[in-house]
Amino acid sequence: MACISDLPDEILVTIFSYLDVDDICLSVRNVCRQWKSVSEDEKVWMNMYYCPRKTTTKQELISKLKTMPSLRYFVYTGTHNVLGTMSKHCTKLKDLHIPYMEFRARLLRKAIRHLHYLEGLSVRITSRTARFTQIIGESQHLVRLSLTTGGGLHTTDQLLEPIASGCRKLKKLRCAYLDCPTEELCRLLQHKKRVLEEYEHCGRLSAAVFTAINGCKKLKKLRFNSISIEGPFDETISFVKLKYLTLVEFAGCPITMLKSVSRSLSIAPVSYLEQINLSFSDHKIDSITDSVFLACPSLKRLILAGNIRLCGYGLRNIRNCKMLEYLDMRYCLDLDWTAIKYVAEGSPRLQYLDLSGNHITLAMFQQILKCKNLKTLLLKGCDLRGFNLRHIKTRIPGLKHLKIE
């Protein structure tokens, strides 16, 4: 009688690719020699991530990493230093996300030299000198790079110069809370302006950085998170110059910055923008959302979560965005039935709507039922007592996902 152990390697590879890391490392590879060999096949690990918990012990991390010669993606937010183990046993790594791990420069150099397939790196700079960035700058393969200093580390000048002059394949850059002069960051952006496709900035920001970003003509995605403005801010993102831009994100940004975005959008329509995130502003942003709807007719995805002062007035022109499919308005506590009315009547293609954390009135609920093409509706944390929820099924027949806990 045939059994699973008689299956050819090609079929085993397909089966193993559906398992998780623990299944592969703790079970499958210990069954027999054939399964151990197949479990190390590159196709099995093609899309598999190892994301250990912060509480995982160092010894457990080391033991598992030794059984993952074909590991591609490692995402770890803990602090145990296992970089040496990975450099020795996981030489096929493509993406290494270790933003809180501390290690010496020599270990980073070893990793860069041994991990020949490494394309993505997220690290925390723990040296006050440019030793870390000099090593990173030597990489010939890095496409994605995320840098942070944090912890009040005061760095020397020329910290970013090695990356500006090196990392020739770099296309995606994230700078989070870098404690270095603005001039250095601007020089880095100027050096990479012909190749950079994605940029994300967190922390302190000055108008000069906006000027440098406007020179990166190939940018497709631009993100700003948890921004604090430094000095006068009279510059704006030039959407006219950044003609490849499809996504912009301004999450947790001050109103000064959002108003500059609104001014830029008022200059000319931006038909290529498809995704916008304006979440978690402490200010009233109705005029900003209004400018978005008027200037971005191709908008497909909009995130407004956490704007507690957003009301119906800010959504009155949503009808100009007929392509809108995804709308996130979690914790927008000032929303009323007119806001949902604008959405229901103006967004015929809407498939995803998140109103979690809001006070839903009967009038609002009745307007939600008019969103006929919804596939996902999230109403988590909403008091729906007294509403006839059966109407959701009959009025929105194509709905596949509903969360109301």
Short mmCIF file of C-alpha atoms in Angstrom, two decimals:
data_model
loop_
_atom_site.label_atom_id
_atom_site.label_comp_id
_atom_site.label_asym_id
_atom_site.label_seq_id
_atom_site.Cartn_x
_atom_site.Cartn_y
_atom_site.Cartn_z
CA MET A 1 0.00 0.00 0.00
CA ALA A 2 1.35 3.41 -0.98
CA CYS A 3 1.91 5.95 1.80
CA ILE A 4 3.05 9.56 2.08
CA SER A 5 6.69 8.54 2.42
CA ASP A 6 6.53 7.19 -1.15
CA LEU A 7 5.62 10.56 -2.65
CA PRO A 8 8.15 12.08 -5.07
CA ASP A 9 10.17 15.10 -3.99
CA GLU A 10 8.23 17.47 -6.26
CA ILE A 11 4.95 16.75 -4.46
CA LEU A 12 6.58 16.88 -1.02
CA VAL A 13 7.97 20.33 -1.85
CA THR A 14 4.46 21.56 -2.63
CA ILE A 15 3.06 20.08 0.60
CA PHE A 16 5.87 21.42 2.79
CA SER A 17 5.50 24.92 1.36
CA TYR A 18 2.10 25.16 3.09
CA LEU A 19 3.56 24.39 6.54
CA ASP A 20 4.91 26.93 9.02
CA VAL A 21 8.46 27.27 10.31
CA ASP A 22 7.89 25.20 13.46
CA ASP A 23 6.37 22.33 11.48
CA ILE A 24 9.39 22.25 9.18
CA CYS A 25 12.10 22.64 11.82
CA LEU A 26 10.65 20.61 14.68
CA SER A 27 8.79 17.85 12.85
CA VAL A 28 9.20 17.36 9.11
CA ARG A 29 12.99 17.50 8.88
CA ASN A 30 13.30 14.82 11.59
CA VAL A 31 11.16 12.15 9.88
CA CYS A 32 13.76 10.72 7.50
CA ARG A 33 16.72 11.71 5.33
CA GLN A 34 14.54 12.30 2.27
CA TRP A 35 12.21 14.66 4.15
CA LYS A 36 15.12 16.50 5.71
CA SER A 37 16.62 17.07 2.28
CA VAL A 38 13.31 18.18 0.77
CA SER A 39 12.57 20.47 3.74
CA GLU A 40 15.70 22.46 2.86
CA ASP A 41 14.67 22.99 -0.75
CA GLU A 42 14.63 26.68 -1.70
CA LYS A 43 11.09 26.40 -3.10
CA VAL A 44 9.77 25.40 0.33
CA TRP A 45 11.19 28.59 1.88
CA MET A 46 10.38 30.91 -1.01
CA ASN A 47 7.64 32.83 0.86
CA MET A 48 8.23 31.66 4.42
CA TYR A 49 8.96 34.15 7.22
CA TYR A 50 10.55 33.35 10.56
CA CYS A 51 9.14 35.85 13.07
CA PRO A 52 10.14 34.72 16.57
CA ARG A 53 8.51 36.30 19.61
CA LYS A 54 10.41 38.76 21.78
CA THR A 55 10.20 36.23 24.61
CA THR A 56 11.98 33.50 22.63
CA THR A 57 15.22 32.59 24.40
CA LYS A 58 18.57 33.10 22.71
CA GLN A 59 19.33 29.37 22.83
CA GLU A 60 16.02 28.52 21.16
CA LEU A 61 16.71 31.09 18.44
CA ILE A 62 20.17 29.68 17.78
CA SER A 63 18.91 26.08 17.71
CA LYS A 64 16.20 26.87 15.17
CA LEU A 65 18.37 29.05 12.95
CA LYS A 66 20.85 26.18 12.63
CA THR A 67 18.09 24.12 11.01
CA MET A 68 17.15 26.79 8.44
CA PRO A 69 19.85 26.86 5.73
CA SER A 70 17.31 28.07 3.15
CA LEU A 71 15.64 30.76 5.28
CA ARG A 72 14.81 33.86 3.20
CA TYR A 73 13.04 36.24 5.62
CA PHE A 74 13.88 36.90 9.28
CA VAL A 75 11.79 39.44 11.22
CA TYR A 76 12.76 39.84 14.88
CA THR A 77 11.94 42.71 17.25
CA GLY A 78 13.76 41.22 20.23
CA THR A 79 17.26 42.04 21.43
CA HIS A 80 19.14 38.72 21.50
CA ASN A 81 22.24 38.93 19.31
CA VAL A 82 22.10 36.00 16.88
CA LEU A 83 23.64 37.75 13.88
CA GLY A 84 26.71 35.52 13.97
CA THR A 85 24.58 32.37 13.84
CA MET A 86 22.60 33.67 10.87
CA SER A 87 25.74 34.65 8.99
CA LYS A 88 27.03 31.10 9.35
CA HIS A 89 23.90 28.96 8.94
CA CYS A 90 21.37 31.09 6.99
CA THR A 91 23.44 32.22 4.03
CA LYS A 92 20.45 32.51 1.68
CA LEU A 93 18.75 35.27 3.66
CA LYS A 94 17.13 37.95 1.49
CA ASP A 95 15.53 40.14 4.15
CA LEU A 96 16.88 40.79 7.64
CA HIS A 97 14.70 42.87 9.99
CA ILE A 98 16.47 43.33 13.35
CA PRO A 99 15.74 46.94 14.45
CA TYR A 100 16.41 46.39 18.17
CA MET A 101 19.30 43.95 18.07
CA GLU A 102 22.62 45.42 19.21
CA PHE A 103 25.89 44.09 17.85
CA ARG A 104 29.42 45.19 17.06
CA ALA A 105 30.51 46.47 13.67
CA ARG A 106 32.64 43.37 12.99
CA LEU A 107 29.54 41.15 13.17
CA LEU A 108 27.71 43.38 10.72
CA ARG A 109 30.69 43.21 8.36
CA LYS A 110 30.66 39.42 8.62
CA ALA A 111 26.93 39.36 7.81
CA ILE A 112 27.29 41.64 4.78
CA ARG A 113 30.14 39.47 3.45
CA HIS A 114 28.48 36.10 4.03
CA LEU A 115 24.87 36.89 3.14
CA HIS A 116 25.34 37.19 -0.62
CA TYR A 117 21.60 37.29 -1.38
CA LEU A 118 20.71 39.98 1.18
CA GLU A 119 18.45 42.60 -0.43
CA GLY A 120 16.63 44.04 2.60
CA LEU A 121 18.15 45.24 5.88
CA SER A 122 16.57 46.95 8.88
CA VAL A 123 19.03 47.84 11.65
CA ARG A 124 19.62 50.22 14.51
CA ILE A 125 22.84 52.21 14.38
CA THR A 126 24.51 51.87 17.76
CA SER A 127 27.87 53.44 16.93
CA ARG A 128 28.47 57.18 17.20
CA THR A 129 30.87 56.99 14.26
CA ALA A 130 30.29 56.03 10.65
CA ARG A 131 31.65 52.48 11.09
CA PHE A 132 28.22 50.86 10.70
CA THR A 133 27.20 52.89 7.68
CA GLN A 134 30.58 52.34 6.01
CA ILE A 135 29.97 48.60 6.17
CA ILE A 136 26.39 48.95 4.90
CA GLY A 137 27.59 51.19 2.08
CA GLU A 138 29.87 48.41 0.83
CA SER A 139 26.90 46.16 0.05
CA GLN A 140 26.45 45.56 -3.66
CA HIS A 141 23.02 43.93 -3.34
CA LEU A 142 20.92 46.00 -0.91
CA VAL A 143 17.64 47.16 -2.44
CA ARG A 144 15.77 47.97 0.80
CA LEU A 145 17.30 49.73 3.81
CA SER A 146 15.76 50.89 7.09
CA LEU A 147 17.92 52.90 9.49
CA THR A 148 17.26 54.21 12.97
CA THR A 149 19.45 55.55 15.76
CA GLY A 150 17.09 56.28 18.65
CA GLY A 151 18.04 56.06 22.29
CA GLY A 152 19.42 59.60 22.33
CA LEU A 153 22.54 58.57 20.40
CA HIS A 154 24.41 61.66 19.20
CA THR A 155 26.27 60.75 16.05
CA THR A 156 29.19 62.37 14.33
CA ASP A 157 28.99 64.16 10.99
CA GLN A 158 29.18 62.19 7.74
CA LEU A 159 27.14 59.32 9.21
CA LEU A 160 25.13 58.85 6.01
CA GLU A 161 27.86 59.67 3.51
CA PRO A 162 28.97 56.02 3.00
CA ILE A 163 25.40 55.04 2.09
CA ALA A 164 25.02 58.03 -0.21
CA SER A 165 28.14 57.04 -2.15
CA GLY A 166 27.55 53.27 -1.86
CA CYS A 167 24.49 50.96 -1.95
CA ARG A 168 24.18 51.44 -5.70
CA LYS A 169 21.08 49.24 -6.04
CA LEU A 170 19.13 50.95 -3.25
CA LYS A 171 15.50 51.64 -4.22
CA LYS A 172 13.63 51.68 -0.90
CA LEU A 173 14.81 53.76 2.06
CA ARG A 174 13.37 54.27 5.54
CA CYS A 175 14.89 56.80 7.96
CA ALA A 176 13.40 56.59 11.46
CA TYR A 177 14.40 59.03 14.20
CA LEU A 178 17.88 59.53 12.78
CA ASP A 179 19.87 61.82 15.03
CA CYS A 180 21.98 63.43 12.33
CA PRO A 181 22.06 66.85 10.65
CA THR A 182 19.33 67.60 8.10
CA GLU A 183 22.02 68.46 5.55
CA GLU A 184 23.29 64.87 5.63
CA LEU A 185 19.87 63.40 5.00
CA CYS A 186 19.33 65.84 2.14
CA ARG A 187 22.65 64.85 0.58
CA LEU A 188 21.67 61.19 0.82
CA LEU A 189 18.36 61.87 -0.94
CA GLN A 190 20.12 63.93 -3.60
CA HIS A 191 22.61 61.12 -4.27
CA LYS A 192 19.79 58.58 -4.65
CA LYS A 193 17.32 60.77 -6.51
CA ARG A 194 17.70 58.84 -9.78
CA VAL A 195 17.07 55.39 -8.28
CA LEU A 196 14.87 55.83 -5.19
CA GLU A 197 11.34 54.43 -5.61
CA GLU A 198 10.12 54.40 -2.00
CA TYR A 199 10.94 56.65 0.95
CA GLU A 200 9.63 56.63 4.52
CA HIS A 201 10.46 59.22 7.18
CA CYS A 202 9.74 59.07 10.92
CA GLY A 203 10.58 61.66 13.58
CA ARG A 204 12.00 65.17 13.12
CA LEU A 205 11.45 66.80 9.74
CA SER A 206 12.45 70.13 8.24
CA ALA A 207 11.29 71.85 5.06
CA ALA A 208 14.68 71.17 3.44
CA VAL A 209 13.91 67.44 3.37
CA PHE A 210 10.75 68.16 1.34
CA THR A 211 12.90 70.05 -1.16
CA ALA A 212 15.26 67.06 -1.47
CA ILE A 213 12.34 64.65 -1.87
CA ASN A 214 10.94 66.71 -4.73
CA GLY A 215 14.11 65.90 -6.65
CA CYS A 216 13.49 62.13 -6.42
CA LYS A 217 11.53 61.95 -9.66
CA LYS A 218 11.12 58.15 -9.67
CA LEU A 219 9.37 57.93 -6.29
CA LYS A 220 6.32 55.66 -6.32
CA LYS A 221 5.58 55.50 -2.58
CA LEU A 222 6.15 58.22 0.01
CA ARG A 223 5.42 57.81 3.73
CA PHE A 224 5.64 60.13 6.75
CA ASN A 225 4.90 58.78 10.22
CA SER A 226 4.86 60.39 13.69
CA ILE A 227 6.38 63.63 12.42
CA SER A 228 7.54 66.59 14.50
CA ILE A 229 8.27 69.77 12.56
CA GLU A 230 11.66 71.42 12.95
CA GLY A 231 11.90 75.13 12.11
CA PRO A 232 9.78 77.11 9.62
CA PHE A 233 7.78 74.93 7.26
CA ASP A 234 6.93 76.70 4.02
CA GLU A 235 7.86 73.92 1.58
CA THR A 236 5.46 71.35 0.14
CA ILE A 237 5.56 68.07 -1.74
CA SER A 238 5.38 68.78 -5.47
CA PHE A 239 2.93 66.25 -6.86
CA VAL A 240 3.45 67.84 -10.27
CA LYS A 241 7.12 66.78 -10.24
CA LEU A 242 6.59 63.34 -8.69
CA LYS A 243 4.62 61.88 -11.58
CA TYR A 244 5.19 58.23 -10.69
CA LEU A 245 3.77 58.60 -7.19
CA THR A 246 0.87 56.21 -6.49
CA LEU A 247 0.90 56.14 -2.66
CA VAL A 248 1.35 58.87 -0.05
CA GLU A 249 1.05 58.48 3.70
CA PHE A 250 0.87 61.21 6.33
CA ALA A 251 0.14 59.33 9.56
CA GLY A 252 0.38 61.19 12.85
CA CYS A 253 1.52 64.38 11.11
CA PRO A 254 0.98 67.98 12.34
CA ILE A 255 -1.62 70.20 10.69
CA THR A 256 1.10 72.47 9.25
CA MET A 257 2.33 69.60 7.14
CA LEU A 258 -1.15 68.50 6.09
CA LYS A 259 -2.02 72.03 4.99
CA SER A 260 1.09 72.10 2.80
CA VAL A 261 -0.15 68.90 1.14
CA SER A 262 -3.54 70.52 0.58
CA ARG A 263 -1.87 73.53 -1.06
CA SER A 264 0.06 71.28 -3.40
CA LEU A 265 -3.05 69.34 -4.40
CA SER A 266 -4.89 72.56 -5.21
CA ILE A 267 -2.37 73.44 -7.93
CA ALA A 268 -3.43 70.72 -10.38
CA PRO A 269 -5.30 67.37 -10.42
CA VAL A 270 -3.17 64.36 -9.52
CA SER A 271 -4.65 61.56 -11.58
CA TYR A 272 -1.95 58.98 -10.72
CA LEU A 273 -2.42 58.89 -6.91
CA GLU A 274 -4.25 55.70 -5.92
CA GLN A 275 -3.59 55.34 -2.18
CA ILE A 276 -3.61 58.04 0.52
CA ASN A 277 -3.23 57.73 4.30
CA LEU A 278 -4.13 60.75 6.45
CA SER A 279 -4.64 58.88 9.72
CA PHE A 280 -4.38 60.01 13.34
CA SER A 281 -4.36 63.77 13.12
CA ASP A 282 -5.32 65.74 16.23
CA HIS A 283 -6.81 68.54 14.15
CA LYS A 284 -9.87 69.10 12.01
CA ILE A 285 -8.92 67.97 8.51
CA ASP A 286 -12.19 68.43 6.60
CA SER A 287 -10.64 70.96 4.22
CA ILE A 288 -7.68 68.63 3.60
CA THR A 289 -9.87 65.63 2.75
CA ASP A 290 -11.95 67.89 0.53
CA SER A 291 -8.85 68.86 -1.47
CA VAL A 292 -7.94 65.17 -1.80
CA PHE A 293 -11.33 64.25 -3.27
CA LEU A 294 -11.22 67.15 -5.73
CA ALA A 295 -7.65 66.50 -6.91
CA CYS A 296 -7.38 62.68 -6.95
CA PRO A 297 -10.02 61.14 -9.25
CA SER A 298 -8.17 57.79 -9.46
CA LEU A 299 -8.09 57.23 -5.70
CA LYS A 300 -8.73 53.58 -4.78
CA ARG A 301 -7.65 53.36 -1.14
CA LEU A 302 -8.13 55.99 1.59
CA ILE A 303 -7.23 55.70 5.28
CA LEU A 304 -8.65 58.33 7.65
CA ALA A 305 -8.52 56.30 10.87
CA GLY A 306 -8.14 58.16 14.16
CA ASN A 307 -9.28 61.58 12.92
CA ILE A 308 -11.62 62.19 15.83
CA ARG A 309 -12.76 65.59 14.50
CA LEU A 310 -13.58 64.49 10.95
CA CYS A 311 -17.25 65.07 10.13
CA GLY A 312 -19.60 64.83 7.16
CA TYR A 313 -18.44 68.12 5.64
CA GLY A 314 -15.05 66.58 4.88
CA LEU A 315 -16.63 63.80 2.83
CA ARG A 316 -19.09 65.78 0.74
CA ASN A 317 -16.95 65.56 -2.43
CA ILE A 318 -16.09 61.87 -2.14
CA ARG A 319 -18.30 61.37 -5.21
CA ASN A 320 -15.39 62.65 -7.35
CA CYS A 321 -13.48 59.44 -6.52
CA LYS A 322 -15.60 56.88 -8.35
CA MET A 323 -12.76 54.31 -8.25
CA LEU A 324 -12.63 54.19 -4.42
CA GLU A 325 -12.63 50.58 -3.18
CA TYR A 326 -11.16 50.78 0.34
CA LEU A 327 -12.15 53.24 3.09
CA ASP A 328 -10.88 53.10 6.68
CA MET A 329 -12.62 55.47 9.10
CA ARG A 330 -11.97 53.77 12.44
CA TYR A 331 -12.30 56.00 15.50
CA CYS A 332 -13.57 59.03 13.61
CA LEU A 333 -15.81 59.95 16.50
CA ASP A 334 -17.50 63.02 14.96
CA LEU A 335 -18.96 61.12 12.01
CA ASP A 336 -22.72 61.35 11.58
CA TRP A 337 -25.28 59.91 9.17
CA THR A 338 -24.56 62.54 6.50
CA ALA A 339 -20.94 61.35 6.30
CA ILE A 340 -22.05 57.78 5.58
CA LYS A 341 -24.66 59.10 3.15
CA TYR A 342 -21.92 60.81 1.11
CA VAL A 343 -19.95 57.54 1.12
CA ALA A 344 -22.91 55.35 0.13
CA GLU A 345 -24.04 57.61 -2.69
CA GLY A 346 -20.62 58.64 -3.97
CA SER A 347 -18.60 55.39 -3.87
CA PRO A 348 -20.27 52.81 -6.14
CA ARG A 349 -17.18 50.54 -6.19
CA LEU A 350 -16.55 50.51 -2.43
CA GLN A 351 -15.67 46.98 -1.28
CA TYR A 352 -14.03 47.57 2.11
CA LEU A 353 -15.45 49.80 4.86
CA ASP A 354 -14.11 50.02 8.42
CA LEU A 355 -16.14 52.04 10.93
CA SER A 356 -14.85 50.29 14.05
CA GLY A 357 -14.85 52.22 17.31
CA ASN A 358 -17.48 54.75 16.21
CA HIS A 359 -20.89 55.51 17.66
CA ILE A 360 -23.24 54.07 15.05
CA THR A 361 -26.74 55.52 15.06
CA LEU A 362 -29.75 53.94 13.38
CA ALA A 363 -29.57 56.58 10.63
CA MET A 364 -25.90 55.72 10.02
CA PHE A 365 -26.70 52.01 9.94
CA GLN A 366 -29.38 52.59 7.32
CA GLN A 367 -26.85 54.42 5.14
CA ILE A 368 -24.32 51.60 5.53
CA LEU A 369 -26.92 49.22 4.08
CA LYS A 370 -26.86 51.30 0.88
CA CYS A 371 -23.22 50.32 0.20
CA LYS A 372 -24.38 47.51 -2.07
CA ASN A 373 -21.01 46.26 -3.31
CA LEU A 374 -19.25 45.82 0.04
CA LYS A 375 -17.27 42.63 0.51
CA THR A 376 -15.80 43.53 3.93
CA LEU A 377 -17.55 45.49 6.68
CA LEU A 378 -15.88 46.08 10.05
CA LEU A 379 -17.93 47.42 12.96
CA LYS A 380 -15.77 46.24 15.86
CA GLY A 381 -16.44 47.96 19.17
CA CYS A 382 -19.70 49.49 17.92
CA ASP A 383 -22.90 49.27 19.95
CA LEU A 384 -25.38 47.71 17.52
CA ARG A 385 -28.04 46.73 20.03
CA GLY A 386 -31.53 47.36 18.69
CA PHE A 387 -30.47 47.09 15.04
CA ASN A 388 -31.82 44.34 12.79
CA LEU A 389 -28.51 42.84 11.65
CA ARG A 390 -30.30 40.44 9.31
CA HIS A 391 -30.73 43.37 6.95
CA ILE A 392 -26.98 43.31 6.32
CA LYS A 393 -27.23 39.93 4.59
CA THR A 394 -30.25 40.85 2.48
CA ARG A 395 -29.23 44.40 1.55
CA ILE A 396 -25.52 43.69 0.92
CA PRO A 397 -25.66 40.28 -0.81
CA GLY A 398 -21.99 40.15 -1.82
CA LEU A 399 -20.63 40.67 1.71
CA LYS A 400 -18.01 38.04 2.62
CA HIS A 401 -16.50 39.37 5.86
CA LEU A 402 -18.39 40.99 8.74
CA LYS A 403 -16.84 41.74 12.14
CA ILE A 404 -19.02 43.19 14.87
CA GLU A 405 -17.53 41.86 18.13
#
